[in-house]
Coordinates of C-alpha atoms in Angstrom, one line a residue:
S1 CA 12.7 -7.4 -3.4
F2 CA 12.0 -11.4 -3.6
S3 CA 8.3 -11.1 -2.2
L4 CA 7.4 -8.9 -5.2
G5 CA 7.4 -11.8 -7.7
P6 CA 4.7 -14.1 -5.5
L7 CA 2.9 -10.5 -4.9
L8 CA 2.5 -10.1 -8.3
T9 CA 1.5 -13.9 -9.2
T10 CA -1.2 -13.7 -6.5
G11 CA -2.6 -10.6 -8.0
A12 CA -2.4 -12.1 -11.7
V13 CA -4.5 -15.3 -10.0
E14 CA -7.1 -13.2 -9.0
A15 CA -7.5 -11.3 -12.0
L16 CA -7.7 -14.9 -13.8
L17 CA -10.4 -16.0 -11.1
T18 CA -12.2 -13.0 -11.8
C19 CA -12.4 -12.6 -15.4
A20 CA -10.5 -15.4 -17.8
S21 CA -12.5 -18.1 -19.7
D22 CA -12.8 -21.6 -18.1
E23 CA -9.7 -22.3 -20.8
L24 CA -7.3 -20.1 -19.7
K25 CA -8.0 -21.4 -16.2
A26 CA -7.6 -24.6 -17.1
I27 CA -4.4 -23.9 -18.6
Y28 CA -2.8 -21.5 -16.3
L29 CA -4.2 -21.2 -13.0
E30 CA -3.1 -24.3 -11.6
K31 CA 0.4 -23.6 -12.4
M32 CA 0.3 -20.0 -11.2
I33 CA -0.9 -21.1 -7.8
T34 CA 1.7 -23.6 -7.2
G35 CA 4.5 -21.2 -8.1
Q36 CA 5.7 -23.4 -11.3
W37 CA 4.9 -20.3 -13.2
T38 CA 4.9 -16.4 -12.4
G39 CA 2.6 -13.3 -13.1
T40 CA 3.4 -9.8 -14.0
M41 CA 1.3 -6.8 -14.6
N42 CA 1.8 -4.4 -17.5
L43 CA 0.9 -1.1 -17.5
T44 CA 3.2 1.8 -17.9
E45 CA 4.6 2.8 -21.3
P46 CA 7.4 5.6 -21.8
Q47 CA 4.4 8.1 -22.4
A48 CA 1.5 6.6 -20.1
G49 CA 2.5 6.8 -16.3
S50 CA -0.2 7.7 -13.9
D51 CA -2.0 8.6 -17.0
L52 CA -3.2 5.4 -18.7
A53 CA -5.4 7.1 -21.3
L54 CA -2.0 7.5 -23.3
I55 CA -1.7 4.1 -24.0
R56 CA -0.4 3.1 -27.3
S57 CA 0.2 -0.8 -27.1
R58 CA -2.4 -2.5 -29.5
A59 CA -3.8 -6.0 -29.8
E60 CA -4.9 -7.2 -33.4
P61 CA -7.2 -10.3 -33.6
Q62 CA -6.3 -13.3 -35.6
G63 CA -8.7 -15.8 -36.8
D64 CA -8.4 -18.8 -34.2
G65 CA -9.3 -16.8 -31.1
S66 CA -6.1 -15.2 -30.4
Y67 CA -4.1 -11.6 -31.0
R68 CA -1.4 -10.4 -31.7
V69 CA -0.1 -8.1 -29.2
F70 CA 2.6 -5.0 -30.4
G71 CA 4.1 -2.4 -27.7
Q72 CA 6.5 -1.6 -24.9
K73 CA 6.0 -1.6 -21.3
I74 CA 8.3 -0.4 -18.7
F75 CA 8.9 -0.7 -15.0
I76 CA 7.7 -4.1 -15.3
T77 CA 8.7 -5.9 -12.1
Y78 CA 9.8 -9.7 -12.5
G79 CA 9.4 -9.1 -16.0
D80 CA 12.1 -11.9 -16.9
H81 CA 14.0 -14.2 -15.1
D82 CA 14.8 -18.0 -14.8
M83 CA 13.7 -18.7 -11.6
T84 CA 10.2 -20.4 -13.2
E85 CA 9.4 -22.4 -16.2
N86 CA 6.9 -19.4 -17.5
I87 CA 5.6 -16.1 -17.3
V88 CA 2.3 -15.1 -17.6
H89 CA 2.1 -11.5 -18.5
L90 CA -1.1 -9.3 -18.1
V91 CA -0.7 -6.7 -20.8
L92 CA -3.0 -3.6 -21.4
A93 CA -3.5 -2.8 -24.9
R94 CA -6.0 -1.6 -27.2
L95 CA -8.0 -3.2 -30.2
P96 CA -8.4 -2.0 -33.6
D97 CA -11.9 -0.1 -32.9
A98 CA -11.4 0.9 -29.1
P99 CA -12.6 3.8 -27.6
A100 CA -10.2 6.6 -26.6
G101 CA -9.0 7.3 -23.4
V102 CA -9.5 4.7 -20.2
K103 CA -12.3 3.1 -21.5
G104 CA -10.8 1.7 -24.6
I105 CA -8.5 -0.4 -22.5
S106 CA -8.7 -4.1 -22.9
M107 CA -6.6 -6.8 -21.0
F108 CA -4.5 -9.7 -22.7
L109 CA -2.7 -12.6 -21.4
V110 CA 0.7 -12.8 -23.0
P111 CA 2.7 -15.6 -21.7
K112 CA 6.5 -15.7 -22.1
F113 CA 6.3 -19.5 -23.6
L114 CA 3.3 -20.7 -25.7
V115 CA 1.6 -23.5 -24.0
N116 CA 0.6 -26.5 -25.8
A117 CA -2.7 -28.4 -25.6
D118 CA -1.1 -31.2 -23.5
G119 CA -0.2 -28.1 -20.8
S120 CA 3.9 -28.7 -22.2
L121 CA 5.5 -25.6 -22.8
G122 CA 5.9 -24.7 -26.6
A123 CA 7.6 -22.3 -28.4
R124 CA 9.3 -18.9 -27.1
N125 CA 6.8 -16.0 -27.5
D126 CA 7.6 -12.4 -28.9
A127 CA 7.6 -11.1 -25.6
H128 CA 11.2 -10.0 -24.3
C129 CA 13.2 -7.9 -22.0
V130 CA 15.0 -5.6 -24.0
S131 CA 16.7 -3.9 -20.6
I132 CA 17.2 -4.0 -16.8
E133 CA 16.3 -0.9 -14.8
H134 CA 19.7 0.2 -12.4
K135 CA 17.8 1.4 -9.4
L136 CA 18.1 3.1 -6.2
G137 CA 17.0 0.0 -4.0
I138 CA 15.3 -3.3 -4.5
H139 CA 18.3 -4.5 -6.3
A140 CA 17.3 -8.3 -6.4
S141 CA 14.0 -7.5 -8.1
P142 CA 14.4 -7.2 -11.9
T143 CA 12.6 -4.0 -13.3
C144 CA 12.3 -4.7 -17.2
V145 CA 11.6 -2.8 -20.2
M146 CA 9.4 -5.3 -22.0
A147 CA 9.1 -5.6 -26.0
Y148 CA 6.2 -7.1 -27.5
G149 CA 5.8 -7.9 -31.2
D150 CA 9.0 -7.0 -32.7
N151 CA 9.1 -9.6 -34.4
G152 CA 5.7 -10.2 -35.8
G153 CA 3.6 -9.9 -32.9
A154 CA 3.2 -11.6 -29.4
V155 CA 0.3 -13.9 -29.1
G156 CA -1.9 -13.3 -26.8
Y157 CA -5.6 -14.2 -25.4
L158 CA -8.2 -11.5 -24.5
L159 CA -9.4 -11.8 -20.8
G160 CA -12.8 -10.6 -20.0
E161 CA -14.8 -8.3 -22.1
P162 CA -13.1 -5.9 -24.3
N163 CA -12.6 -2.4 -23.4
R164 CA -12.5 -3.6 -19.3
G165 CA -9.1 -4.1 -19.3
L166 CA -8.6 -1.1 -16.5
E167 CA -11.5 -2.7 -14.2
Y168 CA -10.0 -6.0 -14.4
M169 CA -6.3 -4.9 -13.8
F170 CA -7.8 -2.9 -10.4
I171 CA -8.1 -6.4 -9.1
M172 CA -4.4 -6.9 -9.5
M173 CA -4.1 -3.4 -8.2
N174 CA -6.1 -3.4 -5.2
E175 CA -3.7 -6.7 -3.9
A176 CA -0.7 -5.1 -5.0
R177 CA -1.6 -1.6 -3.0
L178 CA -2.2 -4.4 0.1
G179 CA 0.7 -5.9 -0.3
V180 CA 2.9 -2.9 -0.8
G181 CA 1.8 -0.9 2.0
L182 CA 2.7 -4.3 3.9
Q183 CA 6.1 -3.9 2.5
G184 CA 6.2 -0.6 3.5
I185 CA 5.4 -2.0 7.2
A186 CA 8.0 -4.8 7.0
L187 CA 10.9 -2.9 6.0
G188 CA 9.8 -0.2 9.1
E189 CA 9.8 -3.0 11.2
R190 CA 13.4 -4.4 10.1
A191 CA 14.9 -1.1 10.3
Y192 CA 13.4 -1.0 14.0
Q193 CA 14.9 -4.0 14.8
Q194 CA 18.3 -3.2 13.5
A195 CA 18.2 0.1 15.3
L196 CA 17.3 -1.2 18.3
A197 CA 20.0 -3.7 18.6
Y198 CA 22.5 -1.0 18.0
A199 CA 21.3 1.2 19.8
R200 CA 21.4 -1.0 23.0
E201 CA 25.1 -2.0 21.8
R202 CA 26.6 1.4 20.9
K203 CA 27.9 3.1 24.2
Q204 CA 28.0 6.9 24.0
G205 CA 27.9 9.9 26.8
R206 CA 26.2 10.2 30.1
D207 CA 22.7 9.1 31.5
A208 CA 21.1 12.8 31.6
I209 CA 19.1 11.3 34.6
T210 CA 21.7 9.7 36.5
G211 CA 24.7 10.6 35.7
E212 CA 26.1 7.3 34.8
A213 CA 29.1 7.6 32.4
L214 CA 29.1 5.9 28.7
V215 CA 25.8 4.2 28.6
S216 CA 24.5 2.7 25.5
I217 CA 22.4 5.2 23.3
D218 CA 19.2 3.8 23.8
R219 CA 19.7 5.3 27.2
H220 CA 19.5 9.0 25.9
P221 CA 15.9 10.6 25.5
D222 CA 16.1 11.5 22.0
I223 CA 17.2 8.1 21.0
R224 CA 14.3 6.7 22.7
R225 CA 11.8 9.1 21.5
M226 CA 13.2 8.1 17.8
L227 CA 13.0 4.3 18.6
L228 CA 9.3 4.5 20.1
L229 CA 7.7 6.3 17.2
M230 CA 9.1 3.7 14.8
K231 CA 7.6 0.9 17.0
A232 CA 4.7 3.0 17.3
R233 CA 4.1 4.0 13.9
V234 CA 5.0 0.0 12.6
E235 CA 2.6 -1.2 15.5
A236 CA -0.3 0.9 14.1
G237 CA 0.5 0.2 10.5
R238 CA 0.8 -3.4 11.0
A239 CA -2.8 -3.7 12.8
L240 CA -4.3 -1.6 10.3
T241 CA -3.2 -4.1 7.3
Y242 CA -4.3 -6.9 9.6
Y243 CA -7.8 -5.5 9.6
T244 CA -7.9 -4.4 6.0
S245 CA -6.9 -8.3 5.0
G246 CA -9.7 -9.6 7.4
L247 CA -12.4 -7.3 5.6
L248 CA -11.3 -8.8 2.4
D249 CA -11.8 -12.5 3.6
R250 CA -15.3 -11.7 4.6
V251 CA -15.8 -10.2 1.4
H252 CA -14.9 -13.7 0.1
A253 CA -16.7 -16.2 2.9
T254 CA -19.9 -13.9 3.5
A255 CA -23.4 -15.3 0.9
D256 CA -25.2 -12.5 1.8
P257 CA -25.0 -9.8 -1.3
A258 CA -26.0 -6.8 1.3
E259 CA -23.2 -8.0 4.1
R260 CA -20.3 -8.6 1.0
K261 CA -21.4 -5.0 -0.1
R262 CA -20.8 -3.5 3.4
W263 CA -17.4 -5.8 4.1
L264 CA -16.3 -4.7 0.6
Y265 CA -16.6 -0.9 0.7
L266 CA -15.2 -1.0 4.2
A267 CA -12.1 -2.8 2.5
E268 CA -11.5 -0.4 -0.3
F269 CA -11.9 2.3 2.1
M270 CA -9.2 1.0 3.8
I271 CA -7.0 -0.2 1.1
P272 CA -5.6 3.7 0.3
I273 CA -5.2 4.5 4.0
V274 CA -3.0 0.7 4.5
K275 CA -1.0 1.8 1.0
G276 CA -0.8 5.3 1.5
G277 CA 0.0 5.1 5.5
G278 CA 2.1 2.0 5.4
T279 CA 4.7 3.1 2.4
E280 CA 5.0 7.0 3.8
M281 CA 5.5 5.3 7.1
G282 CA 8.4 3.0 5.7
I283 CA 10.5 5.7 4.4
D284 CA 9.8 7.6 7.9
V285 CA 10.7 5.1 10.0
T286 CA 13.8 3.6 8.0
S287 CA 15.2 7.1 7.8
L288 CA 14.9 7.0 11.4
G289 CA 16.6 4.2 11.5
I290 CA 19.7 5.4 9.7
Q291 CA 19.6 8.4 12.3
I292 CA 20.2 6.1 15.3
H293 CA 23.3 4.5 13.5
G294 CA 24.5 8.1 13.3
G295 CA 27.6 8.4 11.2
M296 CA 27.5 4.6 10.6
G297 CA 23.9 4.5 9.1
F298 CA 25.6 6.4 6.3
I299 CA 27.9 3.4 5.5
E300 CA 26.3 0.9 3.3
E301 CA 27.9 -1.9 5.3
T302 CA 25.9 -1.1 8.0
G303 CA 22.6 -2.0 5.9
A304 CA 20.9 0.5 8.1
A305 CA 20.9 2.5 4.5
Q306 CA 19.5 -0.4 2.2
H307 CA 16.0 -0.2 4.4
W308 CA 15.7 3.3 3.2
R309 CA 16.4 2.5 -0.2
D310 CA 14.3 -0.3 -0.5
S311 CA 11.6 1.7 1.2
R312 CA 12.0 4.7 -1.3
I313 CA 10.2 3.4 -4.3
T314 CA 6.6 2.1 -2.2
T315 CA 5.3 5.7 -2.4
I316 CA 5.5 5.5 -6.3
Y317 CA 4.7 2.4 -7.9
E318 CA 1.0 0.6 -7.5
G319 CA -0.3 4.0 -7.2
T320 CA 1.8 7.2 -5.6
T321 CA 0.7 8.9 -2.4
G322 CA -1.3 11.4 -4.1
I323 CA -3.0 8.9 -6.2
Q324 CA -3.9 6.8 -3.2
A325 CA -5.2 10.1 -1.5
N326 CA -7.3 11.1 -4.6
D327 CA -8.6 7.0 -5.0
L328 CA -9.6 7.8 -1.0
L329 CA -11.6 11.0 -1.5
F330 CA -13.2 10.3 -5.0
R331 CA -13.4 6.6 -5.4
K332 CA -14.1 5.8 -1.6
L333 CA -15.2 8.8 0.5
M334 CA -17.6 10.4 -2.0
R335 CA -19.0 7.6 -3.5
D336 CA -21.7 6.6 -1.2
G337 CA -22.0 10.3 0.2
G338 CA -19.7 9.1 3.0
A339 CA -21.8 6.6 4.4
T340 CA -18.8 4.0 4.9
A341 CA -16.5 6.7 6.5
R342 CA -19.7 7.4 9.1
V343 CA -19.2 3.4 9.8
V344 CA -15.5 4.2 10.5
F345 CA -16.2 7.1 12.9
G346 CA -18.6 5.1 14.8
E347 CA -16.1 2.5 15.1
I348 CA -13.6 4.7 16.5
Q349 CA -16.1 6.7 18.4
A350 CA -17.2 3.3 20.1
T351 CA -13.6 2.5 20.9
A352 CA -13.0 6.0 22.5
E353 CA -16.0 5.0 24.9
A354 CA -14.5 1.7 25.9
L355 CA -11.4 3.7 26.8
A356 CA -12.9 6.2 28.5
A357 CA -14.9 3.2 30.3
S358 CA -11.6 1.7 31.6
P359 CA -10.6 2.0 35.1
R360 CA -6.7 2.9 34.0
P361 CA -5.9 6.5 33.9
E362 CA -3.7 5.9 31.1
L363 CA -6.3 4.7 28.8
Q364 CA -8.9 7.7 29.6
T365 CA -6.5 10.0 28.5
F366 CA -6.0 7.9 25.6
A367 CA -9.8 8.1 25.2
R368 CA -9.7 12.0 25.2
S369 CA -7.0 12.0 22.7
L370 CA -8.5 9.6 20.3
G371 CA -11.9 11.6 20.8
S372 CA -10.6 15.0 19.9
A373 CA -8.6 13.3 16.9
L374 CA -11.7 11.8 15.7
K375 CA -13.5 15.2 15.9
A376 CA -10.4 16.9 13.7
W377 CA -11.3 13.9 11.0
V378 CA -15.2 14.4 11.1
A379 CA -14.4 18.2 10.7
A380 CA -12.4 17.7 7.8
T381 CA -14.4 15.1 6.2
E382 CA -17.6 17.7 6.3
W383 CA -15.5 20.4 5.1
L384 CA -14.5 18.6 1.9
G385 CA -18.1 17.6 1.2
A386 CA -19.4 20.9 1.3
S387 CA -16.4 22.3 -0.6
A388 CA -17.1 19.7 -3.5
Q389 CA -19.8 21.4 -4.0
N390 CA -18.1 24.4 -5.4
G391 CA -15.9 22.6 -7.2
Y392 CA -12.8 20.3 -6.8
S393 CA -9.9 22.9 -6.7
A394 CA -9.7 23.4 -3.0
V395 CA -10.6 19.4 -2.4
L396 CA -7.7 18.1 -4.7
T397 CA -5.1 20.4 -2.9
A398 CA -6.2 19.1 0.4
A399 CA -5.9 15.1 -0.9
V400 CA -2.8 13.9 0.5
P401 CA -2.8 15.8 3.9
Y402 CA -6.5 14.0 4.6
L403 CA -5.3 11.2 3.9
H404 CA -2.6 11.6 6.5
L405 CA -5.2 12.3 8.7
A406 CA -6.7 9.5 8.0
V407 CA -4.1 7.1 8.0
T408 CA -3.2 9.2 11.9
V409 CA -6.7 8.7 13.6
S410 CA -7.0 5.3 12.3
G411 CA -3.8 4.0 13.5
G412 CA -5.1 5.7 16.9
W413 CA -8.2 3.5 16.9
F414 CA -6.2 0.3 16.6
M415 CA -3.4 1.2 18.8
G416 CA -6.7 1.8 21.4
K417 CA -8.2 -1.4 20.3
A418 CA -4.7 -2.9 21.2
A419 CA -4.4 -1.5 24.6
L420 CA -7.8 -2.5 25.4
A421 CA -7.3 -5.9 24.9
A422 CA -3.8 -6.2 26.3
A423 CA -5.7 -4.5 29.6
A424 CA -7.6 -7.0 29.5
H425 CA -5.4 -9.9 29.6
L426 CA -3.8 -8.1 32.3
D427 CA -6.6 -7.9 34.7
A428 CA -7.3 -11.8 33.9
G429 CA -3.8 -12.4 34.6
E430 CA -3.2 -14.2 31.1
G431 CA -0.5 -14.3 29.0
D432 CA 3.0 -12.6 29.3
S433 CA 2.3 -9.4 31.5
A434 CA 5.7 -8.0 30.1
F435 CA 4.5 -7.9 26.7
Y436 CA 0.8 -6.6 27.6
R437 CA 3.0 -3.5 29.6
R438 CA 4.6 -2.5 26.5
K439 CA 1.6 -2.7 24.2
I440 CA -0.4 -0.2 26.6
A441 CA 2.8 2.1 27.0
T442 CA 3.5 2.0 22.9
A443 CA -0.4 2.6 22.6
C444 CA -0.1 5.6 24.8
F445 CA 3.1 6.8 23.2
Y446 CA 1.1 7.7 20.1
A447 CA -1.6 9.1 21.4
D448 CA 0.3 11.5 23.2
Q449 CA 3.1 12.1 20.5
L450 CA 1.1 11.3 17.1
L451 CA -2.8 11.6 17.7
P452 CA -2.4 15.6 18.0
Q453 CA -1.1 15.9 14.5
A454 CA -4.2 15.1 13.6
R455 CA -5.7 18.6 14.5
A456 CA -2.7 20.2 12.2
F457 CA -3.7 17.9 9.3
S458 CA -7.4 18.9 9.7
E459 CA -6.5 22.7 9.6
T460 CA -4.2 22.5 6.6
V461 CA -7.3 20.7 4.7
Q462 CA -9.7 23.3 5.8
A463 CA -7.2 25.8 4.8
G464 CA -8.2 24.2 1.0
D465 CA -6.6 26.2 -1.7
R466 CA -6.2 29.4 -0.2
A467 CA -2.3 29.1 0.1
F468 CA -2.2 28.0 -3.6
A469 CA -3.4 31.3 -4.9
G470 CA -0.9 32.7 -7.3
V471 CA 1.3 29.6 -7.1
E472 CA 2.2 30.1 -11.0
D473 CA 4.1 32.9 -10.2
V474 CA 5.9 31.5 -7.4
L475 CA 6.7 28.7 -9.9
S476 CA 7.7 30.7 -13.2

């Protein structure tokens, strides 16, 4: 819950660096970077959730270059609090002459307190939290209904050019989506640690293999299976997040435009995979944590349920799983004719070949599983490309299964890379040998238990919208 405040502030800083005037940067950036002031993103309205074309908030120009902002925003994370001196709201609103739809949205900086010329805080702005939501989880994060302009208009400042607000907001959105993907992974890790500790302490039943009486439940095969599922999926998700963060570092570090574009396209391809995959995994893994606790998992005092309650929002905010899937397909896969996807496929193939060349039999087996999963992903991708020529009905129904396919195979790719690195350290006699053996064992579990799901996801994708024929009658 607490981490959401810095997460959104970081995104707001990136947006200001990209599109704010030098004057606004001088006033706001330093104190946002130091954490003296926090930032928010204000998109959603009662009638405008995922469909931002329905935004009604408006901004009226004033003679001094500022604007008066009017409207209501909902679900605003850290919309109001007393932890910092000021809160900098980035608000989507329409200018009087704006075109209809998403092409008529601009972005405005609206501070909680106005800032004087010398940098000191001035009068309270007409931006107020009118209620705080009562939520399933993330209780320590204030989720606010914000009212702008109830008393004459909130003073705001245009960021960048008119009618490009959605474009600028996506700068924040990409940062937030990567961060929320990591949030799901982190909650999964915490749930795994707690479930593992409980399973080692809780004694129930006999060992099914040795017959030993009253053993800790981590000795029971199904408990071990669930613990390994938690561990393997968290490790795969963490590796994907690190890789994507590294791609973004390369985007900022390289001076060559062509190289920068390559890294940017790869990063943007991976972000919906990290966000969609990390958050769906977080829900699944925290649910397994409750299951391992048995009846005690359903008791709030245990703490296992909180991880699930906190994770449940992650597949909804900053773009639902369905939106991530559509983003992956339409904005990332098809925008360059699949060129970026083919780069990823080539990297996965290289990892499979390196695994196949290993003298270790378990890594050779991994190579076959990864190669088979990659073929399933390639087949689904080619089918989508061909189907899109005949309209988007089949493509749209296949979007989420395709995202799950991409997540599964990408996770296998990095578990394979981890296994290769661990094997190299073992062969060289370096480091913590027990850690490296566990890493290889976890990777092989992923290959045996999770990678085979890729074929099922691929078949689901290629079934298209066949199963949806006549669905109106079914749902009537």
